[in-house]
Amino acid sequence: MSADAISPTDAPLRPDAPLRPDAPGADDCAPSDIALKSFFLGPQAENAEWLRQIINQVFESYVRWRREVYPDDGRAISQNDRQSSEFQGRRRHFERELLDLLARFESEVPKYSPRYIGHMFSETSMPAMIGHVLTLLHNPNNISGESSRVGVKLEAEAIEALATMLGFFNQGDQTRQNSQGKASPRGHFTSGGTIANFEAMTRARSRMLRFIARGAQARERGTLPALSLVEAAHLGWARYDALRPDAPADTSGAESDPLASDLQAMNPFALAELLGQHFAQPYRGPVLLVGEHKHYSWVKGVELLGLGKEALWPVRLSAEGTLCIEHLEQRLNEAAAAGRPVLMVVSVAGTTELGAFDPIDAVQDLLDRRAAALGHHIWHHVDAAYGGFFAASVDSNEAGSALSEPVCHALKAIGRVNSVTLDPHKLGYVPYASGAFIARQAREYLAHRIDAPYLVFDEEARDPGPQTLEGSRSAAGAVATWLTARTIGLNNQGYGRILRRTLQARQRLEAALGELAHPVRMLPASSNLLGFCVGAPGESLSTINARSEALYTRFGPQGAGDFFVSKTSLGLEAYGALLHPLLTDWGVARDDADTTHLTVLRLSVMNPFIDAREMKLDLSRAFAQALSEALDALAKEGMFKGA
């Protein structure tokens, strides 16, 4: 049976299913909303025939290409070969194994469905899917142009599109431009946000060692005899160039610094001893400042770089659950007083737990003030793996972006920072695995380089190979992102419109949950993530957490499958400024000496069709109904009767 013959939408619904009252037809949709429907296969594979045509077109083009490149070589597989018993036997075996594989994947989590509101993935767009499949057929390795003539060029174009979305080409000051007056963001695609964060750390360290090397030389020569280690580590490019007689006129290309190379080649113990001698103070290594809501990749990163977990200095969170500016400033002062250079300050755009946005604008303002007052130029990285694509929704003056004013200010400030992590495989609706690292200035991107003797890198073509931590890299993520940027658009009317729909869907979910008779406790939300728990006044925190765990069993990947959610734990120490007032307001008993966290269910409202007006079922109210029934069932079983 063909996919078009299947009509799940015609299946009968349960009598008490929450239907949409007077659900409008497709003709009542705004043209812009109808256009969005052309970007996705659809919850019931409504665009299956069109997608099949496109896939056939891609495959036929690929077959034709293979036959036309060297047509006179002759065929290696003859008709007799294909008809032989050995060939046919292998073919039947392959087809049997494929059928088994297809059957196994039918039990996969249905992430394409609007009913999936669990982790940070959802439907993939058709342009991304096609770009991914096309690239898999050609199988380019984006380590260099030698193995990827087209892929590396498309990657550079995709990075430019992402950099434009983030505002790297919108800044007027000359520090964002090279000597020819052209904006110079550079970057590459990675396997995900974790590697992209590592890319930022290695470059920040390479820049820091360049600054320290020149500072040590200036101190030794008497040019800056009183320069401290912290001052040298945060020298800034202007002073660095002034201290370097061989400074290149064009800083948009690769540049070497023998002094820095010597430091980078040393083992950490010898480096500490040498710098201690040069600056007449012990060198204990740099620190990295990041909020208590950090992604766990930062813990991995300081370990991999040999800095130790001690180098990860946490910054307290505010009452909004975001980076506390006052404590960040205190941490910066503490690092300077301790003689510890700051490798980087990390802001988060779209936290893993709650989708919150740090005040990136205020963080950059603080760092700019310190640069002006103290001469300390500190690397500012934004981990926008999840929330970076929301920048597409603030590129116009259109009212009602559905994002709060502080979030809009934070997103607009990304163009001022040193580097950014993005995950197209999240809100870019691109297949896994696709992350991206982008630096605002080419010279900071190029600060880290390792060559391979058996590879030829074309600097003019911007081969990324010497700069990437990963060696072999598929071009699939880059091409998928390139095609989505060209078709959907990384702007207010493309991705911006899709993400606004998800924000509106989250608001509808909040409203539906708020109408329940059960005491649903929702955490503040600033994006399309929603965290909540259920707790009656007077209940203990441990009881609320146990109820969340029981609900996760019902709605998790091993549950009944009506809806899929995720869960997370918010530490009371890390999130105290946010949680303590909420727990007091909810009337939670505070005698749980052993309870150090709040467990919440987390909804990632990413699917663009969760609030589609043409669907029979009101999915927001259907989820609220399913939650209510689950709570009633728990109470009937003698568990958690208070809620």
XYZ file of C-alpha atoms in Angstrom:
643
model
C 0.000 0.000 0.000
C 1.383 3.427 -0.907
C 1.916 6.121 1.674
C -0.739 8.215 -0.059
C -3.356 5.488 0.407
C -2.973 5.584 4.173
C -5.274 8.093 5.848
C -4.643 8.038 9.601
C -6.478 11.331 9.934
C -9.707 9.482 9.062
C -9.350 7.092 12.011
C -12.082 7.514 14.638
C -11.186 9.560 17.688
C -12.246 8.689 21.219
C -15.615 10.287 22.091
C -14.155 12.691 24.643
C -11.194 13.764 22.498
C -10.741 17.561 22.571
C -11.628 18.604 19.025
C -11.041 22.016 17.597
C -14.298 23.977 17.530
C -15.195 24.907 13.971
C -11.736 24.005 12.718
C -11.079 26.157 9.656
C -10.076 24.644 6.355
C -6.833 25.159 4.512
C -8.375 28.013 2.564
C -8.659 29.988 5.795
C -4.900 29.785 6.418
C -2.769 32.824 5.762
C -0.693 32.435 2.572
C 2.516 32.646 4.598
C 1.360 29.780 6.823
C 0.393 27.693 3.800
C 3.871 28.319 2.377
C 5.428 26.853 5.522
C 3.625 23.587 4.833
C 5.769 23.129 1.738
C 8.884 22.790 3.885
C 7.937 19.595 5.754
C 6.729 16.106 4.914
C 3.865 16.593 7.362
C 2.695 14.597 10.404
C 0.790 12.124 8.193
C 3.293 12.301 5.307
C 0.916 14.609 3.434
C 3.693 15.734 1.060
C 4.825 12.146 0.382
C 4.225 12.172 -3.368
C 6.150 15.402 -3.847
C 9.029 14.148 -1.681
C 9.102 10.885 -3.649
C 9.408 12.863 -6.887
C 12.264 14.933 -5.479
C 14.116 11.863 -4.201
C 13.701 10.190 -7.592
C 15.044 13.329 -9.249
C 18.053 13.334 -6.931
C 18.772 9.653 -7.539
C 18.366 9.921 -11.315
C 20.719 12.896 -11.371
C 23.279 10.960 -9.345
C 23.033 7.893 -11.624
C 23.379 10.051 -14.724
C 26.447 11.755 -13.247
C 28.148 8.422 -12.565
C 27.471 7.223 -16.116
C 28.613 10.417 -17.830
C 31.903 11.159 -16.061
C 33.916 8.289 -17.626
C 31.540 6.808 -20.220
C 34.235 4.996 -22.244
C 35.594 2.880 -19.384
C 33.065 0.113 -19.856
C 30.781 -1.512 -17.299
C 32.163 -3.603 -14.448
C 28.842 -5.332 -13.640
C 27.314 -7.105 -16.644
C 23.750 -8.257 -17.277
C 24.923 -11.867 -16.897
C 26.488 -10.991 -13.545
C 23.217 -9.548 -12.285
C 21.277 -12.635 -13.416
C 23.685 -15.192 -11.942
C 22.558 -17.340 -9.015
C 25.308 -15.959 -6.799
C 24.254 -12.377 -7.477
C 20.550 -13.126 -7.052
C 21.201 -15.021 -3.824
C 23.078 -12.082 -2.345
C 20.353 -9.733 -3.546
C 17.619 -11.755 -1.830
C 19.670 -11.905 1.370
C 20.198 -8.136 1.295
C 16.491 -7.515 0.722
C 15.540 -9.816 3.603
C 17.910 -7.988 5.944
C 16.533 -4.666 4.741
C 12.976 -5.783 5.494
C 14.098 -6.771 8.968
C 15.760 -3.389 9.429
C 12.644 -1.553 8.229
C 10.545 -3.546 10.679
C 12.878 -2.719 13.549
C 12.712 1.002 12.835
C 8.920 0.911 13.038
C 9.383 0.813 16.812
C 11.516 3.971 16.769
C 10.365 7.019 18.734
C 8.058 9.023 16.396
C 9.978 12.284 16.662
C 8.261 13.634 13.536
C 4.880 13.757 15.295
C 3.485 16.848 17.048
C 2.823 14.441 19.920
C 6.582 14.255 20.489
C 7.426 17.104 22.875
C 10.379 15.469 24.600
C 14.003 16.223 23.808
C 15.450 18.889 21.535
C 14.654 17.306 18.198
C 11.616 17.155 16.005
C 10.581 16.945 12.374
C 13.296 17.569 9.780
C 12.558 19.898 6.904
C 12.326 18.529 3.365
C 15.083 20.824 2.034
C 17.373 19.618 4.829
C 16.440 15.993 4.219
C 17.110 16.274 0.490
C 20.381 18.137 0.997
C 21.451 15.445 3.446
C 20.516 12.536 1.145
C 22.133 14.125 -1.907
C 25.358 14.634 0.020
C 25.333 11.055 1.309
C 25.226 9.827 -2.287
C 28.273 11.878 -3.276
C 29.949 11.267 0.119
C 32.388 14.215 0.146
C 34.906 14.590 2.965
C 35.070 18.261 3.888
C 38.570 18.056 5.271
C 39.820 19.774 2.104
C 38.990 20.630 -1.485
C 40.995 17.591 -2.574
C 38.187 15.333 -1.378
C 35.275 17.743 -1.613
C 35.271 20.157 -4.523
C 31.697 21.266 -3.966
C 31.142 20.475 -0.300
C 33.726 22.884 1.119
C 32.330 25.729 -0.987
C 28.772 25.030 0.123
C 30.005 24.850 3.713
C 31.570 28.307 3.457
C 28.352 29.681 1.963
C 26.265 28.052 4.694
C 28.518 29.517 7.391
C 28.148 32.940 5.778
C 24.364 32.571 5.856
C 24.426 31.605 9.538
C 26.817 34.454 10.354
C 24.455 36.880 8.635
C 21.530 35.561 10.673
C 23.539 36.053 13.876
C 24.391 39.648 13.005
C 28.124 39.282 12.410
C 27.850 41.340 9.221
C 25.740 44.076 10.834
C 28.302 45.580 13.194
C 29.644 48.965 12.179
C 32.913 49.136 14.122
C 36.120 48.300 12.320
C 37.137 45.549 14.756
C 34.680 43.315 12.912
C 36.356 43.903 9.569
C 39.622 42.980 7.930
C 42.053 45.400 6.351
C 40.090 45.420 3.081
C 36.981 46.641 4.916
C 35.113 43.359 4.437
C 33.385 41.523 7.254
C 35.408 38.466 8.167
C 33.440 35.834 10.116
C 34.770 32.325 9.599
C 33.617 28.935 10.783
C 32.870 25.350 9.925
C 30.395 22.584 10.639
C 30.936 20.040 13.382
C 29.241 16.876 14.564
C 27.364 18.906 17.160
C 27.458 21.604 19.794
C 29.890 19.761 22.054
C 32.674 19.795 19.456
C 31.790 23.380 18.512
C 32.306 24.404 22.140
C 35.669 22.626 22.125
C 36.576 24.557 18.959
C 35.925 27.808 20.822
C 38.057 26.746 23.786
C 41.055 25.775 21.652
C 40.981 29.082 19.806
C 40.586 31.116 22.974
C 43.605 29.303 24.411
C 45.637 29.828 21.235
C 44.822 33.547 21.264
C 45.668 33.785 24.957
C 49.067 32.138 24.401
C 49.794 34.537 21.528
C 49.056 37.472 23.803
C 51.099 36.012 26.679
C 54.070 35.331 24.395
C 54.214 38.927 23.167
C 53.612 40.253 26.660
C 56.477 38.184 28.045
C 58.753 39.451 25.273
C 57.747 43.067 25.961
C 58.415 42.583 29.661
C 61.800 40.989 28.992
C 62.867 43.753 26.599
C 61.755 46.477 28.978
C 59.013 47.758 26.672
C 56.377 46.933 29.301
C 58.447 45.952 32.356
C 55.516 46.007 34.801
C 53.106 44.015 32.634
C 51.399 41.320 34.691
C 50.478 37.851 33.500
C 46.761 38.675 33.568
C 47.338 41.864 31.584
C 49.392 39.973 29.015
C 46.792 37.216 28.630
C 44.123 39.824 27.839
C 46.362 42.051 25.739
C 43.958 42.586 22.840
C 44.795 42.559 19.157
C 45.701 46.256 18.927
C 48.421 46.058 21.601
C 49.498 42.656 20.304
C 50.056 44.092 16.817
C 51.826 47.134 18.252
C 54.271 44.880 20.118
C 54.916 42.718 17.074
C 57.220 44.264 14.460
C 56.258 41.634 11.882
C 52.498 42.068 12.355
C 50.701 41.322 9.045
C 48.821 44.127 7.330
C 45.991 41.775 6.380
C 44.698 39.844 9.379
C 41.968 37.968 7.518
C 44.275 35.093 6.578
C 46.367 32.572 8.445
C 49.270 34.083 10.378
C 52.023 32.436 12.368
C 53.682 33.603 15.559
C 56.834 31.623 16.408
C 56.813 32.803 20.010
C 53.279 31.559 20.576
C 54.048 28.326 18.742
C 56.848 27.636 21.196
C 54.473 28.055 24.131
C 51.818 25.861 22.538
C 54.364 23.098 21.983
C 55.372 22.946 25.653
C 53.917 20.514 28.152
C 51.770 22.261 30.793
C 54.296 21.790 33.613
C 57.155 23.349 31.654
C 54.830 26.121 30.490
C 53.827 26.935 34.055
C 57.477 27.020 35.135
C 58.510 29.262 32.228
C 55.675 31.751 32.690
C 56.280 31.813 36.426
C 59.865 32.873 35.748
C 58.931 35.485 33.117
C 56.193 37.155 35.155
C 57.627 36.555 38.638
C 54.453 34.882 39.877
C 53.107 31.315 39.880
C 51.123 30.364 36.779
C 48.145 28.181 37.708
C 46.431 28.241 34.337
C 43.364 30.054 33.042
C 39.781 29.805 34.245
C 36.546 29.597 32.297
C 33.482 31.458 33.597
C 30.087 29.926 32.829
C 26.704 29.928 34.527
C 25.464 27.190 36.838
C 23.093 26.149 34.033
C 26.017 25.144 31.808
C 25.886 22.281 29.335
C 27.950 19.300 30.426
C 30.226 19.693 27.397
C 32.073 22.465 29.249
C 33.082 19.999 31.959
C 34.358 17.676 29.224
C 36.196 20.551 27.594
C 38.293 21.669 30.560
C 39.252 18.045 31.157
C 40.249 17.450 27.529
C 42.321 20.646 27.436
C 44.115 19.545 30.589
C 42.890 22.520 32.591
C 41.130 20.440 35.241
C 37.608 20.829 36.571
C 38.946 23.410 39.021
C 39.343 25.775 36.082
C 35.585 25.812 35.511
C 34.415 28.685 37.700
C 30.626 28.718 38.026
C 28.688 31.963 37.952
C 25.504 32.182 40.005
C 22.115 32.419 38.333
C 19.672 35.269 38.731
C 16.027 35.098 39.778
C 15.252 34.552 36.076
C 17.485 31.478 35.938
C 20.053 33.277 33.782
C 23.624 34.454 34.270
C 23.923 36.919 37.156
C 25.842 39.963 35.904
C 26.836 41.111 39.385
C 28.365 37.754 40.248
C 30.079 37.585 36.857
C 31.798 40.885 37.594
C 32.776 39.568 41.021
C 34.224 36.438 39.420
C 36.232 38.506 36.944
C 37.700 40.517 39.813
C 38.474 37.338 41.761
C 40.284 35.846 38.772
C 42.374 38.983 38.276
C 43.258 39.121 41.976
C 44.305 35.461 41.902
C 46.496 35.984 38.835
C 44.307 33.663 36.768
C 43.668 34.676 33.142
C 40.072 34.262 31.975
C 40.088 31.903 29.015
C 36.545 32.913 28.126
C 33.187 33.959 29.470
C 30.340 31.764 28.233
C 26.783 32.999 27.773
C 23.973 30.639 26.845
C 21.225 31.327 24.315
C 18.629 28.665 25.031
C 19.608 26.633 28.089
C 19.236 22.863 28.013
C 16.891 22.746 31.001
C 14.522 25.659 30.413
C 15.459 27.287 27.101
C 16.424 30.502 28.892
C 18.600 33.248 27.397
C 21.447 34.830 29.307
C 21.650 38.648 29.080
C 24.259 38.494 26.321
C 24.038 42.242 25.771
C 24.749 43.001 29.432
C 27.621 40.497 29.513
C 29.225 42.081 26.457
C 28.665 45.571 27.874
C 30.508 44.512 31.035
C 33.398 43.039 29.058
C 33.590 46.158 26.878
C 33.766 48.361 29.983
C 36.595 46.273 31.404
C 38.441 46.423 28.098
C 38.163 50.217 28.094
C 39.052 50.674 31.764
C 41.625 47.928 32.357
C 42.768 46.912 28.884
C 41.498 43.378 29.529
C 40.109 41.917 26.302
C 38.265 38.742 27.294
C 36.861 36.185 24.864
C 33.052 36.022 24.953
C 31.525 32.832 23.575
C 27.797 32.227 23.185
C 26.592 28.653 23.411
C 23.574 29.090 21.143
C 23.303 25.417 20.231
C 19.584 25.489 20.917
C 18.425 29.086 20.797
C 20.634 30.604 18.109
C 18.089 30.181 15.330
C 15.715 32.494 17.193
C 17.966 35.256 15.840
C 16.059 34.772 12.581
C 12.915 36.076 14.262
C 14.331 39.450 15.317
C 15.730 40.658 11.994
C 12.864 43.040 11.245
C 10.689 45.623 12.921
C 7.654 43.350 12.778
C 5.647 43.667 15.986
C 4.666 40.733 18.118
C 7.737 38.557 17.701
C 6.479 36.488 20.680
C 9.924 36.853 22.242
C 10.369 39.061 25.280
C 12.297 42.307 25.022
C 15.261 41.004 27.092
C 15.530 37.945 24.838
C 15.448 40.121 21.716
C 18.215 42.310 23.155
C 20.256 39.209 23.961
C 19.864 37.815 20.444
C 20.753 41.114 18.800
C 23.944 41.291 20.876
C 25.307 38.007 19.494
C 26.860 39.948 16.618
C 29.210 41.608 19.135
C 30.732 38.479 20.695
C 33.856 36.560 19.716
C 32.336 33.222 18.775
C 29.140 31.192 18.682
C 28.039 27.560 18.786
C 24.973 26.556 16.758
C 23.179 23.250 16.293
C 21.276 23.143 12.993
C 20.109 19.659 14.022
C 17.947 21.297 16.696
C 15.943 24.375 15.704
C 17.440 24.328 12.214
C 15.331 21.194 11.564
C 18.356 19.536 9.944
C 19.153 15.796 10.297
C 21.789 14.648 12.762
C 24.641 15.260 13.118
C 25.040 18.953 12.363
C 26.648 21.564 14.584
C 28.545 24.720 13.700
C 31.261 26.924 15.162
C 31.576 30.516 13.951
C 34.105 33.162 14.986
C 33.404 36.839 14.428
C 36.934 37.593 13.228
C 38.903 35.502 10.777
C 42.145 35.892 12.713
C 40.540 34.413 15.820
C 39.137 31.512 13.834
C 42.564 30.923 12.268
C 44.443 31.174 15.576
C 44.485 27.377 15.884
C 46.050 25.363 13.055
C 47.447 21.853 12.592
C 48.636 20.701 9.158
C 48.843 17.193 7.717
C 51.700 16.280 5.339
C 49.507 14.150 3.068
C 46.832 16.817 2.545
C 46.960 19.911 0.365
C 44.954 22.799 1.762
C 43.852 25.644 -0.484
C 43.937 28.864 1.546
C 42.177 30.841 -1.172
C 39.332 28.317 -1.214
C 39.165 28.475 2.595
C 39.758 24.782 3.140
C 38.801 24.327 6.797
C 40.905 21.205 7.401
C 43.884 22.785 9.225
C 41.564 24.539 11.666
C 39.116 21.774 12.599
C 39.465 19.491 15.612
C 37.712 16.746 13.682
C 39.607 15.354 10.718
C 37.210 13.711 8.309
C 33.900 15.568 8.244
C 30.789 14.856 6.235
C 29.427 17.719 4.161
C 25.852 16.550 4.820
C 25.079 18.961 7.647
C 26.519 21.906 5.759
C 24.638 21.118 2.548
C 21.393 20.490 4.433
C 21.766 23.857 6.149
C 22.726 25.547 2.869
C 19.576 24.303 1.122
C 17.303 25.273 4.016
C 18.847 28.734 4.105
C 18.229 29.126 0.369
C 14.644 27.822 0.470
C 13.132 28.458 3.898
C 15.265 31.502 4.635
C 17.195 32.416 7.791
C 15.024 35.466 8.297
C 11.842 36.710 9.890
C 9.579 35.288 7.184
C 11.306 31.901 7.069
C 12.696 30.346 10.207
C 11.377 33.290 12.178
C 7.802 32.416 11.246
C 8.308 28.722 12.045
C 9.742 29.488 15.464
C 7.024 32.016 16.258
C 4.504 29.245 15.679
C 6.309 27.063 18.206
C 6.280 29.897 20.741
C 2.554 30.328 20.248
C 2.068 26.569 20.630
C 3.964 26.649 23.926
C 1.662 29.418 25.124
C -1.372 27.313 24.189
C 0.063 24.390 26.137
C 0.574 26.644 29.146
C -3.018 27.808 28.919
C -4.360 24.252 28.601
C -2.339 23.039 31.584
C -3.405 26.061 33.595
C -7.071 25.146 33.126
C -6.694 21.747 34.801
C -8.115 21.136 38.254
C -4.780 19.632 39.252
C -2.132 21.975 40.728
C 0.208 22.142 37.729
C 3.223 24.302 38.582
C 4.858 25.839 35.517
C 8.291 27.420 35.468
C 8.876 30.732 33.664
C 9.415 30.176 29.929
C 11.142 32.487 27.456
C 11.380 30.197 24.415
C 9.580 27.071 23.218
C 10.671 24.917 26.168
C 8.266 24.479 29.066
C 9.082 22.907 32.420
C 6.437 21.950 34.963
C 5.667 19.745 37.923
C 2.511 18.926 39.878
C 2.317 19.684 43.581
C -0.420 20.497 46.062
C 0.162 23.045 48.841
C 1.808 21.420 51.819
C 3.366 18.566 49.847
C 7.038 17.852 50.320
C 9.583 18.345 47.587
C 10.365 14.633 47.571
C 6.686 13.849 46.916
C 6.572 16.298 44.016
C 9.744 14.788 42.563
C 8.388 11.253 42.910
C 5.222 12.299 41.082
C 7.308 13.795 38.262
C 9.214 10.518 37.976
C 5.943 8.558 37.867
C 4.572 10.833 35.154
C 7.777 10.472 33.164
C 7.324 6.701 33.298
C 3.902 7.271 31.725
C 5.014 9.784 29.081
C 8.641 8.752 28.552
C 9.985 6.668 25.649
C 8.838 3.425 27.296
C 5.360 4.739 28.085
C 2.010 4.266 26.373
C 2.989 6.500 23.459
C 0.124 9.020 23.513
C 2.656 11.795 24.061
C 6.390 11.849 24.686
C 8.054 14.208 27.168
C 11.489 14.517 28.774
C 12.520 15.395 32.303
C 15.300 17.295 34.016
C 16.490 18.108 37.515
C 17.079 21.655 38.713
C 19.526 21.834 41.607
C 18.346 23.994 44.488
C 21.858 25.326 44.948
C 22.314 26.287 41.298
C 18.755 27.484 40.663
C 18.056 28.761 44.175
C 17.314 32.362 43.185
C 14.657 31.119 40.756
C 13.253 28.155 42.684
C 13.066 29.243 46.315
C 10.468 31.992 45.701
C 8.455 29.628 43.482
C 8.489 26.813 46.030
C 7.353 29.229 48.712
C 4.577 30.521 46.480
C 3.488 26.953 45.702
C 3.327 26.139 49.409
C 5.918 23.362 49.214
C 6.942 21.924 52.574
C 10.638 22.617 53.168
C 11.548 19.835 55.605
C 13.222 17.601 53.019
C 16.784 17.789 54.249
C 17.914 15.156 51.749
C 16.210 16.679 48.700
C 18.590 18.907 46.767
C 16.720 19.340 43.502
C 13.379 19.793 41.793
C 12.449 17.261 39.107
C 10.311 18.712 36.337
C 8.821 17.407 33.128
C 10.292 19.243 30.163
C 8.359 19.902 26.973
C 10.297 20.843 23.828
C 7.603 22.413 21.675
C 9.496 22.339 18.387
C 7.110 20.720 15.926
C 5.661 23.375 13.572
C 2.356 21.477 13.308
C 1.507 21.043 16.981
C -0.912 23.953 16.730
C -2.096 23.394 13.137
C -5.675 24.624 12.840
C -6.561 22.053 10.170
C -6.018 19.051 12.431
C -9.068 17.470 14.040
C -7.475 17.180 17.444
C -6.508 20.082 19.668
C -3.180 18.613 20.734
C -2.565 21.130 23.517
C -5.825 20.225 25.200
C -5.302 16.538 24.366
C -1.995 16.548 26.242
C -3.599 18.336 29.177
C -6.355 15.708 29.157
C -3.804 12.868 29.061
C -1.896 14.437 31.949
C -5.082 14.808 33.976
C -5.999 11.172 33.369
C -2.518 10.041 34.385
C -2.772 12.013 37.626
C -6.210 10.551 38.317
C -4.835 7.054 37.726
C -1.962 7.655 40.146
C -4.403 8.873 42.785
C -6.641 5.853 42.211
C -3.650 3.607 42.774
C -3.170 5.271 46.139
C -0.260 7.429 45.029
C -0.093 11.206 45.367
C -3.733 11.703 46.303
C -3.143 15.335 47.182
C -2.897 16.401 43.530
